[in-house]
Short mmCIF file of C-alpha atoms (C1' of nucleotides) in Angstrom, two decimals:
data_model
loop_
_atom_site.label_atom_id
_atom_site.label_comp_id
_atom_site.label_asym_id
_atom_site.label_seq_id
_atom_site.Cartn_x
_atom_site.Cartn_y
_atom_site.Cartn_z
CA UNK D 1 -18.34 31.62 -11.29
CA UNK D 2 -17.40 28.27 -9.70
CA UNK D 3 -17.13 26.09 -11.65
CA UNK D 4 -15.33 28.99 -14.29
CA UNK D 5 -12.82 28.86 -11.61
CA UNK D 6 -12.55 25.22 -11.45
CA UNK D 7 -11.63 24.93 -15.28
CA UNK D 8 -9.46 27.38 -15.14
CA UNK D 9 -7.10 25.01 -14.92
CA UNK D 10 -8.10 22.05 -17.60
CA UNK D 11 -5.36 19.97 -17.86
CA UNK D 12 -4.56 18.19 -14.54
CA UNK D 13 -7.44 16.03 -13.49
CA UNK D 14 -5.54 14.70 -10.77
CA UNK D 15 -4.66 10.78 -11.42
CA UNK D 16 -5.88 8.98 -8.79
CA UNK D 17 -3.29 7.33 -6.22
CA UNK D 18 -3.90 3.98 -7.29
CA UNK D 19 -2.73 4.76 -10.04
CA UNK D 20 0.78 6.27 -9.64
CA UNK D 21 1.56 3.67 -7.74
CA UNK D 22 0.88 1.03 -11.27
CA UNK D 23 3.27 3.82 -12.86
CA UNK D 24 7.34 1.86 -11.29
CA UNK D 25 5.49 -0.95 -11.81
CA UNK D 26 4.85 -0.12 -15.73
CA UNK D 27 7.91 1.07 -16.12
CA UNK D 28 10.33 -1.12 -14.87
CA UNK D 29 8.56 -3.75 -17.18
CA UNK D 30 8.76 -2.16 -19.74
CA UNK D 31 12.37 -0.73 -19.03
CA UNK D 32 13.08 -4.42 -19.30
CA UNK D 33 11.48 -4.98 -22.40
CA UNK D 34 12.89 -1.52 -24.74
CA UNK D 35 16.40 -2.83 -23.79
CA UNK D 36 16.40 -6.57 -24.64
CA UNK D 37 14.90 -5.01 -28.80
CA UNK D 38 11.36 -4.59 -28.16
CA UNK D 39 9.82 -1.91 -30.04
CA UNK D 40 5.86 -1.82 -29.03
CA UNK D 41 3.66 -3.47 -26.32
CA UNK D 42 0.35 -3.96 -26.01
CA UNK D 43 -1.75 -2.66 -22.70
CA UNK D 44 -3.13 -6.44 -23.57
CA UNK D 45 0.34 -7.98 -23.06
CA UNK D 46 1.19 -5.68 -19.67
CA UNK D 47 -2.07 -5.81 -17.74
CA UNK D 48 -1.41 -10.22 -18.52
CA UNK D 49 2.21 -9.04 -16.93
CA UNK D 50 1.15 -7.63 -13.84
CA UNK D 51 -2.09 -9.38 -13.66
CA UNK D 52 -4.36 -6.23 -13.65
CA UNK D 53 -6.75 -5.52 -15.82
CA UNK D 54 -6.04 -3.78 -19.72
CA UNK D 55 -8.50 -1.31 -20.15
CA UNK D 56 -6.73 -0.82 -16.12
CA UNK D 57 -3.93 -0.02 -18.14
CA UNK D 58 -4.74 1.76 -20.94
CA UNK D 59 -6.70 4.83 -19.06
CA UNK D 60 -3.30 4.94 -16.75
CA UNK D 61 -1.01 5.70 -19.70
CA UNK D 62 -3.84 8.03 -20.94
CA UNK D 63 -2.00 9.41 -18.02
CA UNK D 64 1.13 9.52 -19.13
CA UNK D 65 -0.39 11.19 -22.15
CA UNK D 66 0.96 9.27 -24.86
CA UNK D 67 -0.56 7.85 -27.04
CA UNK D 68 -0.88 4.41 -28.97
CA UNK D 69 -0.76 2.74 -32.08
CA UNK D 70 -4.25 0.38 -32.39
CA UNK D 71 -3.98 -3.12 -33.26
CA UNK D 72 -0.03 -2.46 -31.95
CA UNK D 73 -0.18 -1.27 -29.04
CA UNK D 74 2.75 1.66 -27.69
CA UNK D 75 6.24 2.25 -28.62
CA UNK D 76 7.78 0.56 -25.28
CA UNK D 77 10.15 3.86 -26.39
CA UNK D 78 8.30 6.03 -25.89
CA UNK D 79 6.11 4.85 -23.39
CA UNK D 80 9.56 4.26 -21.10
CA UNK D 81 10.01 8.02 -21.66
CA UNK D 82 6.75 9.69 -21.16
CA UNK D 83 6.21 7.14 -17.75
CA UNK D 84 9.99 7.87 -15.94
CA UNK D 85 8.01 11.63 -17.94
CA UNK D 86 4.93 10.99 -15.36
CA UNK D 87 7.23 10.22 -12.62
CA UNK D 88 9.31 12.50 -12.39
CA UNK D 89 12.32 10.93 -13.19
CA UNK D 90 14.06 12.72 -15.70
CA UNK D 91 14.25 15.11 -13.42
CA UNK D 92 16.26 14.68 -10.32
CA UNK D 93 15.04 13.53 -6.40
CA UNK D 94 17.53 13.78 -3.68
CA UNK D 95 17.59 12.66 0.17
CA UNK D 96 18.73 12.35 3.77
CA UNK D 97 18.08 9.28 5.47
CA UNK D 98 18.38 8.46 9.06
CA UNK D 99 18.72 5.70 10.80
CA UNK D 100 21.38 3.73 9.68
CA UNK D 101 20.23 0.45 11.04
CA UNK D 102 19.40 -2.51 8.00
CA UNK D 103 16.45 -1.34 6.97
CA UNK D 104 18.22 1.89 6.24
CA UNK D 105 20.65 0.00 5.18
CA UNK D 106 18.86 -2.29 2.92
CA UNK D 107 16.82 1.51 1.90
CA UNK D 108 20.45 3.05 0.62
CA UNK D 109 21.01 -1.00 -1.48
CA UNK D 110 17.52 -1.31 -3.03
CA UNK D 111 17.96 -1.84 -6.53
CA UNK D 112 14.53 -0.19 -7.53
CA UNK D 113 15.36 2.87 -7.25
CA UNK D 114 19.01 2.55 -9.53
CA UNK D 115 18.10 4.41 -12.07
CA UNK D 116 15.51 6.40 -10.75
CA UNK D 117 16.56 10.29 -10.69
CA UNK D 118 15.79 9.36 -6.51
CA UNK D 119 19.06 8.88 -5.07
CA UNK D 120 19.76 8.65 -0.88
CA UNK D 121 22.89 10.69 -0.94
CA UNK D 122 23.56 10.67 3.32
CA UNK D 123 22.39 9.11 6.01
CA UNK D 124 22.65 9.56 9.76
CA UNK D 125 22.71 8.44 13.15
CA UNK D 126 23.05 9.07 17.32
CA UNK D 127 25.31 5.76 17.58
CA UNK D 128 28.72 6.44 17.32
CA UNK D 129 30.08 3.30 15.61
CA UNK D 130 27.77 4.26 12.32
CA UNK D 131 29.29 7.58 12.19
CA UNK D 132 31.96 8.46 9.63
CA UNK D 133 31.67 4.55 8.75
CA UNK D 134 29.63 4.47 5.04
CA UNK D 135 27.31 2.06 3.49
CA UNK D 136 26.84 1.22 -0.13
CA UNK D 137 29.24 4.06 -0.55
CA UNK D 138 26.31 6.29 1.10
CA UNK D 139 28.70 8.05 4.43
CA UNK D 140 26.92 8.35 7.75
CA UNK D 141 27.00 11.52 9.82
CA UNK D 142 26.47 12.60 12.87
CA UNK D 143 22.33 14.21 13.55
CA UNK D 144 23.77 17.23 13.73
CA UNK D 145 25.46 17.56 10.53
CA UNK D 146 22.07 17.26 8.92
CA UNK D 147 20.45 20.68 8.72
CA UNK D 148 23.36 21.87 7.73
CA UNK D 149 24.57 19.68 5.33
CA UNK D 150 20.18 19.76 4.00
CA UNK D 151 20.17 23.33 2.82
CA UNK D 152 23.29 23.36 1.48
CA UNK D 153 22.30 20.44 -0.45
CA UNK D 154 18.96 21.35 -1.26
CA UNK D 155 17.53 17.98 0.56
CA UNK D 156 13.65 18.13 0.60
CA UNK D 157 13.32 14.36 1.52
CA UNK D 158 13.55 12.55 4.13
CA UNK D 159 13.13 9.23 4.86
CA UNK D 160 12.85 8.08 8.79
CA UNK D 161 14.37 5.11 9.31
CA UNK D 162 14.39 4.33 13.17
CA UNK D 163 13.29 2.72 16.26
CA UNK D 164 9.39 3.74 16.99
CA UNK D 165 10.25 5.47 20.10
CA UNK D 166 12.43 8.61 18.35
CA UNK D 167 10.20 8.91 14.29
CA UNK D 168 7.63 11.78 15.83
CA UNK D 169 10.55 13.68 17.04
CA UNK D 170 12.78 12.75 14.14
CA UNK D 171 10.12 14.17 11.53
CA UNK D 172 10.35 17.34 14.29
CA UNK D 173 13.03 17.80 13.73
CA UNK D 174 13.14 17.32 10.32
CA UNK D 175 10.31 19.84 9.47
CA UNK D 176 12.32 23.33 11.29
CA UNK D 177 15.39 21.22 9.49
CA UNK D 178 14.20 22.27 5.79
CA UNK D 179 12.17 18.77 4.65
CA UNK D 180 8.69 19.31 2.55
CA UNK D 181 8.77 15.46 2.40
CA UNK D 182 9.03 13.05 4.81
CA UNK D 183 8.49 8.58 4.33
CA UNK D 184 8.27 6.71 7.45
CA UNK D 185 8.78 3.43 7.59
CA UNK D 186 8.59 3.29 11.87
CA UNK D 187 5.98 1.66 12.05
CA UNK D 188 4.11 4.42 13.76
CA UNK D 189 1.90 7.05 12.57
CA UNK D 190 3.42 10.59 12.13
CA UNK D 191 2.08 13.65 12.25
CA UNK D 192 3.66 17.02 10.16
CA UNK D 193 1.81 19.98 9.61
CA UNK D 194 -0.49 20.51 6.67
CA UNK D 195 1.70 21.92 4.18
CA UNK D 196 4.47 18.31 4.52
CA UNK D 197 3.29 15.50 2.63
CA UNK D 198 4.11 12.41 4.59
CA UNK D 199 4.27 8.51 3.62
CA UNK D 200 3.83 6.61 6.68
CA UNK D 201 5.11 3.21 4.00
CA UNK D 202 3.92 0.09 7.21
CA UNK D 203 5.83 -3.61 5.78
CA UNK D 204 3.63 -4.64 8.55
CA UNK D 205 -0.33 -3.54 7.02
CA UNK D 206 0.64 -6.33 3.86
CA UNK D 207 1.64 -8.89 7.09
CA UNK D 208 -1.59 -8.66 8.06
CA UNK D 209 -3.79 -8.85 4.38
CA UNK D 210 -1.48 -12.71 4.06
CA UNK D 211 -2.19 -13.52 7.55
CA UNK D 212 -6.12 -12.55 7.41
CA UNK D 213 -6.57 -13.87 3.33
CA UNK D 214 -4.26 -17.49 4.95
CA UNK D 215 -7.00 -18.13 7.46
CA UNK D 216 -9.36 -17.13 5.16
CA UNK D 217 -8.44 -20.48 2.39
CA UNK D 218 -8.43 -22.68 5.32
CA UNK D 219 -12.02 -22.23 6.64
CA UNK D 220 -13.32 -23.48 3.31
CA UNK F 1 -31.91 -18.70 -6.02
CA UNK F 2 -28.15 -17.49 -6.80
CA UNK F 3 -29.35 -15.03 -3.18
CA UNK F 4 -29.88 -17.65 -1.50
CA UNK F 5 -26.53 -18.96 -2.95
CA UNK F 6 -25.33 -16.35 -1.39
CA UNK F 7 -27.30 -16.01 1.81
CA UNK F 8 -26.53 -19.69 2.56
CA UNK F 9 -22.64 -17.65 4.42
CA UNK F 10 -24.70 -14.16 6.20
CA UNK F 11 -21.39 -13.73 9.43
CA UNK F 12 -18.17 -13.26 7.41
CA UNK F 13 -18.78 -9.78 5.88
CA UNK F 14 -16.22 -10.24 4.30
CA UNK F 15 -13.68 -7.28 5.41
CA UNK F 16 -12.57 -4.78 4.00
CA UNK F 17 -8.60 -5.02 2.20
CA UNK F 18 -8.26 -1.11 4.36
CA UNK F 19 -9.80 -2.28 7.05
CA UNK F 20 -7.50 -5.07 7.54
CA UNK F 21 -4.32 -2.91 6.46
CA UNK F 22 -5.23 -0.39 9.36
CA UNK F 23 -6.02 -3.13 11.95
CA UNK F 24 -1.38 -3.20 13.34
CA UNK F 25 -1.60 0.56 13.82
CA UNK F 26 -4.51 0.05 16.21
CA UNK F 27 -2.76 -2.98 17.42
CA UNK F 28 0.51 -0.93 18.46
CA UNK F 29 -1.06 2.31 18.96
CA UNK F 30 -3.61 0.62 21.23
CA UNK F 31 -1.31 -1.66 23.22
CA UNK F 32 1.10 1.42 23.66
CA UNK F 33 -2.01 3.08 25.98
CA UNK F 34 -2.79 -0.11 27.57
CA UNK F 35 1.11 -0.73 29.23
CA UNK F 36 1.30 2.75 29.63
CA UNK F 37 -2.08 2.07 32.65
CA UNK F 38 -4.77 3.61 30.30
CA UNK F 39 -7.85 1.25 31.05
CA UNK F 40 -9.95 3.05 28.03
CA UNK F 41 -9.61 4.80 24.62
CA UNK F 42 -12.83 6.44 22.41
CA UNK F 43 -12.24 5.84 18.35
CA UNK F 44 -12.42 9.85 18.85
CA UNK F 45 -8.72 9.56 20.43
CA UNK F 46 -7.62 7.16 17.76
CA UNK F 47 -8.72 8.18 15.04
CA UNK F 48 -6.74 12.11 16.25
CA UNK F 49 -4.55 9.95 17.14
CA UNK F 50 -3.64 7.41 13.59
CA UNK F 51 -5.34 10.81 11.31
CA UNK F 52 -8.11 8.59 9.39
CA UNK F 53 -12.33 9.66 10.15
CA UNK F 54 -13.05 8.77 13.75
CA UNK F 55 -16.76 6.61 12.64
CA UNK F 56 -14.16 5.07 9.95
CA UNK F 57 -12.47 3.97 13.44
CA UNK F 58 -15.50 3.44 14.38
CA UNK F 59 -16.30 0.39 11.53
CA UNK F 60 -13.02 -1.05 12.16
CA UNK F 61 -13.44 -1.76 15.27
CA UNK F 62 -16.45 -3.12 14.47
CA UNK F 63 -15.86 -5.66 12.42
CA UNK F 64 -12.90 -7.24 15.40
CA UNK F 65 -16.25 -7.79 17.62
CA UNK F 66 -15.61 -5.60 20.41
CA UNK F 67 -18.55 -3.62 21.51
CA UNK F 68 -17.46 -0.76 23.20
CA UNK F 69 -19.01 1.71 26.17
CA UNK F 70 -21.31 5.03 25.13
CA UNK F 71 -19.33 8.30 26.25
CA UNK F 72 -16.14 5.89 27.76
CA UNK F 73 -15.10 4.36 24.71
CA UNK F 74 -13.04 1.11 24.52
CA UNK F 75 -11.52 -0.57 27.06
CA UNK F 76 -7.82 -1.00 25.86
CA UNK F 77 -8.00 -4.62 27.82
CA UNK F 78 -10.39 -6.16 25.49
CA UNK F 79 -9.55 -4.12 22.32
CA UNK F 80 -5.94 -5.54 22.25
CA UNK F 81 -7.56 -8.50 22.55
CA UNK F 82 -9.96 -8.28 20.00
CA UNK F 83 -7.64 -6.96 17.36
CA UNK F 84 -4.86 -9.82 18.63
CA UNK F 85 -8.03 -12.34 17.77
CA UNK F 86 -8.63 -10.83 14.36
CA UNK F 87 -5.20 -10.89 13.05
CA UNK F 88 -4.91 -14.02 14.05
CA UNK F 89 -1.47 -12.92 16.32
CA UNK F 90 -2.21 -15.17 19.23
CA UNK F 91 -1.33 -18.08 16.44
CA UNK F 92 1.29 -19.28 15.43
CA UNK F 93 2.72 -17.92 11.86
CA UNK F 94 5.86 -18.90 10.63
CA UNK F 95 7.69 -17.92 7.41
CA UNK F 96 10.89 -18.69 6.18
CA UNK F 97 12.86 -15.72 4.15
CA UNK F 98 15.02 -16.05 0.93
CA UNK F 99 17.49 -13.62 0.09
CA UNK F 100 19.81 -12.20 2.99
CA UNK F 101 20.39 -8.91 2.09
CA UNK F 102 19.85 -6.14 3.61
CA UNK F 103 16.71 -5.93 3.09
CA UNK F 104 16.06 -10.49 4.42
CA UNK F 105 18.52 -8.75 6.96
CA UNK F 106 15.93 -5.45 8.40
CA UNK F 107 13.09 -7.36 7.96
CA UNK F 108 14.55 -10.94 10.06
CA UNK F 109 14.82 -8.11 12.94
CA UNK F 110 12.03 -5.98 12.69
CA UNK F 111 10.32 -4.48 15.17
CA UNK F 112 7.63 -4.24 13.85
CA UNK F 113 6.55 -7.69 13.86
CA UNK F 114 7.87 -7.53 18.10
CA UNK F 115 4.44 -9.66 19.51
CA UNK F 116 2.82 -10.36 16.70
CA UNK F 117 3.46 -13.76 16.69
CA UNK F 118 4.86 -13.61 13.13
CA UNK F 119 7.78 -14.97 13.04
CA UNK F 120 10.91 -15.94 10.40
CA UNK F 121 12.17 -19.20 11.37
CA UNK F 122 15.55 -19.27 8.70
CA UNK F 123 16.54 -17.97 6.49
CA UNK F 124 18.20 -19.33 2.99
CA UNK F 125 20.71 -18.02 0.10
CA UNK F 126 22.86 -19.67 -2.53
CA UNK F 127 26.37 -17.23 -1.71
CA UNK F 128 28.45 -20.34 0.43
CA UNK F 129 29.27 -16.36 2.04
CA UNK F 130 26.08 -16.58 4.14
CA UNK F 131 25.71 -20.40 4.36
CA UNK F 132 26.51 -20.90 7.56
CA UNK F 133 26.06 -17.46 9.78
CA UNK F 134 22.70 -16.00 11.51
CA UNK F 135 21.48 -13.55 10.98
CA UNK F 136 20.17 -11.73 14.45
CA UNK F 137 19.48 -15.52 16.54
CA UNK F 138 18.34 -16.88 12.86
CA UNK F 139 20.40 -19.56 10.99
CA UNK F 140 20.89 -18.77 6.77
CA UNK F 141 20.30 -22.07 4.83
CA UNK F 142 21.61 -23.03 1.19
CA UNK F 143 18.90 -22.95 -0.95
CA UNK F 144 18.61 -26.31 -1.17
CA UNK F 145 17.44 -27.39 2.36
CA UNK F 146 14.57 -25.47 2.06
CA UNK F 147 12.00 -28.03 0.85
CA UNK F 148 13.44 -30.97 3.13
CA UNK F 149 12.31 -28.03 6.39
CA UNK F 150 9.67 -26.62 5.70
CA UNK F 151 8.19 -30.23 5.31
CA UNK F 152 9.24 -30.95 8.80
CA UNK F 153 8.25 -27.43 10.18
CA UNK F 154 5.29 -27.13 8.28
CA UNK F 155 6.54 -23.50 6.76
CA UNK F 156 3.71 -22.42 4.80
CA UNK F 157 4.80 -18.45 4.15
CA UNK F 158 7.97 -17.45 2.03
CA UNK F 159 9.73 -14.10 2.13
CA UNK F 160 11.27 -13.38 -1.45
CA UNK F 161 13.91 -10.03 -0.59
CA UNK F 162 15.45 -11.64 -3.43
CA UNK F 163 16.71 -9.65 -6.77
CA UNK F 164 14.21 -8.73 -9.37
CA UNK F 165 16.51 -11.09 -11.44
CA UNK F 166 15.17 -14.21 -9.83
CA UNK F 167 12.20 -13.79 -7.61
CA UNK F 168 10.15 -15.55 -10.52
CA UNK F 169 12.05 -18.75 -10.57
CA UNK F 170 12.24 -19.16 -7.01
CA UNK F 171 8.00 -17.82 -6.28
CA UNK F 172 7.89 -21.43 -8.35
CA UNK F 173 10.05 -23.77 -6.40
CA UNK F 174 8.54 -22.48 -3.08
CA UNK F 175 5.15 -22.70 -4.72
CA UNK F 176 6.57 -26.31 -5.84
CA UNK F 177 7.51 -27.14 -2.03
CA UNK F 178 4.05 -25.92 -0.62
CA UNK F 179 3.68 -23.11 0.17
CA UNK F 180 0.68 -21.74 0.35
CA UNK F 181 1.31 -17.64 0.72
CA UNK F 182 3.91 -16.14 -0.47
CA UNK F 183 5.30 -12.29 0.49
CA UNK F 184 7.51 -10.82 -2.74
CA UNK F 185 9.41 -7.73 -1.34
CA UNK F 186 11.57 -7.94 -5.50
CA UNK F 187 10.17 -5.21 -7.14
CA UNK F 188 8.66 -7.04 -10.33
CA UNK F 189 4.74 -8.73 -10.48
CA UNK F 190 4.67 -12.58 -9.84
CA UNK F 191 2.59 -15.60 -11.32
CA UNK F 192 2.52 -17.90 -9.37
CA UNK F 193 -0.69 -20.19 -9.23
CA UNK F 194 -4.37 -19.14 -8.83
CA UNK F 195 -4.48 -21.18 -4.99
CA UNK F 196 -1.11 -19.67 -3.99
CA UNK F 197 -1.81 -16.52 -1.78
CA UNK F 198 0.87 -13.62 -3.10
CA UNK F 199 1.55 -9.74 -1.74
CA UNK F 200 3.29 -7.92 -3.38
CA UNK F 201 5.29 -5.18 -1.43
CA UNK F 202 6.95 -2.57 -3.85
CA UNK F 203 8.34 -0.04 -2.04
CA UNK F 204 9.20 1.68 -4.65
CA UNK F 205 5.39 2.96 -5.37
CA UNK F 206 5.47 4.75 -2.11
CA UNK F 207 7.78 6.74 -3.93
CA UNK F 208 6.22 7.29 -6.94
CA UNK F 209 3.13 8.79 -4.78
CA UNK F 210 5.51 11.17 -2.77
CA UNK F 211 7.52 13.18 -5.72
CA UNK F 212 4.26 13.24 -7.76
CA UNK F 213 3.08 15.72 -4.33
CA UNK F 214 6.15 16.79 -3.99
CA UNK F 215 5.78 18.48 -7.65
CA UNK F 216 2.68 18.89 -7.09
CA UNK F 217 2.97 21.42 -4.21
CA UNK F 218 6.38 23.08 -6.36
CA UNK F 219 3.90 23.97 -9.37
CA UNK F 220 1.16 25.99 -6.11
"C1'" DC G 1 -10.13 -8.85 -35.13
"C1'" DA G 2 -6.78 -7.61 -32.21
"C1'" DG G 3 -5.98 -3.32 -30.45
"C1'" DT G 4 -6.70 2.23 -28.53
"C1'" DG G 5 -10.44 5.37 -26.22
"C1'" DT G 6 -13.73 6.58 -23.28
"C1'" DG G 7 -17.74 7.24 -21.50
"C1'" DA G 8 -21.18 4.64 -18.22
"C1'" DA G 9 -22.66 1.31 -15.08
"C1'" DG G 10 -20.39 -1.05 -10.65
"C1'" DT G 11 -17.82 -2.66 -7.23
"C1'" DT G 12 -15.60 -0.45 -3.00
"C1'" DG G 13 -14.69 1.95 0.05
"C1'" DT G 14 -15.56 6.95 2.79
"C1'" DT G 15 -17.84 10.29 5.33
"C1'" DC G 16 -21.94 12.18 6.42
"C1'" DA G 17 -26.95 11.77 9.63
"C1'" DC G 18 -29.06 10.55 12.97
"C1'" DA G 19 -30.94 7.69 16.53
"C1'" DG G 20 -29.30 5.67 21.61
"C1'" DC G 21 -27.05 5.84 25.44
"C1'" DA G 22 -24.61 7.21 30.24
"C1'" DT P 1 -22.71 17.25 26.30
"C1'" DG P 2 -19.73 13.23 23.96
"C1'" DC P 3 -18.93 8.56 22.67
"C1'" DT P 4 -21.35 4.86 20.16
"C1'" DG P 5 -22.76 2.70 16.45
"C1'" DT P 6 -25.91 1.90 11.68
"C1'" DG P 7 -28.01 3.24 7.97
"C1'" DA P 8 -27.88 6.46 3.72
"C1'" DA P 9 -25.30 9.50 0.79
"C1'" DC P 10 -20.86 10.44 -1.99
"C1'" DA P 11 -16.49 9.38 -3.83
"C1'" DA P 12 -13.05 6.72 -5.55
"C1'" DC P 13 -11.47 3.06 -8.62
"C1'" DT P 14 -12.13 -0.51 -11.66
"C1'" DT P 15 -14.72 -3.02 -14.98
"C1'" DC P 16 -18.06 -3.26 -18.43
"C1'" DA P 17 -19.62 -2.31 -23.05
"C1'" DC P 18 -19.10 -0.07 -27.85
"C1'" DA P 19 -17.70 2.72 -31.09
"C1'" DC P 20 -12.83 3.14 -33.85
"C1'" DT P 21 -9.08 2.11 -36.04
"C1'" DG P 22 -5.37 -0.29 -39.69
#
DNA sequence: CAGTGTGAAGTTGTTCACAGCA
DNA sequence: TGCTGTGAACAACTTCACACTG
């Protein structure tokens, strides 16, 4: 009984999160190849450049639904579209950002998002000096305008680049204001209702890994 | 024979990387508790706040060498020191940053690093307008000064916040100039000799996960 | 033979189950 | 009972082994 239930939806076999995380890298690399006129690329080549295992690359590619030619590899053009489609980059994803400091500004102008379908369309802050200005063409509004603008523009992604102390309260507001996914850069964990997606990005964690490895290599 | 070889070094049981990544979060939370005068904290409390499994927390704590009191939890003070020691935050870690744009500036002033023993002591750029200025008290030098200053100040961590196109060449230079660990924020994978530590921080990847989850929840 | 594609084995990390303690 | 601490079961991800193809 249970089994049959599960078989109802056979196609989406739950893509491993690590695979999803690697996709943008594949996209970046394949796009570069395609732009310089390379018609094909093999998993081995991708693996070498991205320092991955080649069968890993093959497995990851299979999730996009693409099928390669033996001895030749994958068509860069096909692959490009397959990955973009997988990542949802052909659909539009617009976000509001709260906290127009350095980090917020960095995200707004981050070129990694270029041609990804993702765009930060407005920033919000409580600092009167920032309100009314623009960062890289993106306007900075008073936080009070968030709710109204979000519903009018159908925004469902909110980015938090505020100091740690106010991050939770901003998250709470975002939820009330109809945001479905929160991308949090403040160095604290954020609590939200179950149905809201949260992605905490703790820059800090990467530093911890570096320092740890550095310490180990000194001991050797 | 092989087995005996492995048993030679029994004490350092290789800390799982996810554990290392969680440590800074523990530190942040425990520090806050300690500052507001809380003498003890249990793994259950930490787990609830950080949305983790409580046995996970216990396991992680065991790597710091700390031992808790049953029914009471861990002394916040002891825990604080144990984690700081684990992370190497009592030692000093100084870094040079190349690419003094928004992202570089954001890192320099990022308060997540406050009292972590980690400090970006100088920034480097090729843009003449930036050279000679200061970002949050950190001087911006011409890239040519990197080598000399790095050896004089014994810097072994390099941060790359340049555009993707030049990231690899900057990494190559850093290696030649004696850097031991590279923290890369450019949206490309960087290749370095085996003995050099690299941590690629692809902001992008987190976005991919968010968009993917959003897509899934819309289908439901 | 240099590729894709895939099931099986191995590894790593997480969660469970339970002993011990105050 | 509510906590620490730990070995065992489980789940997720990666790597290996090999069949297949032009």
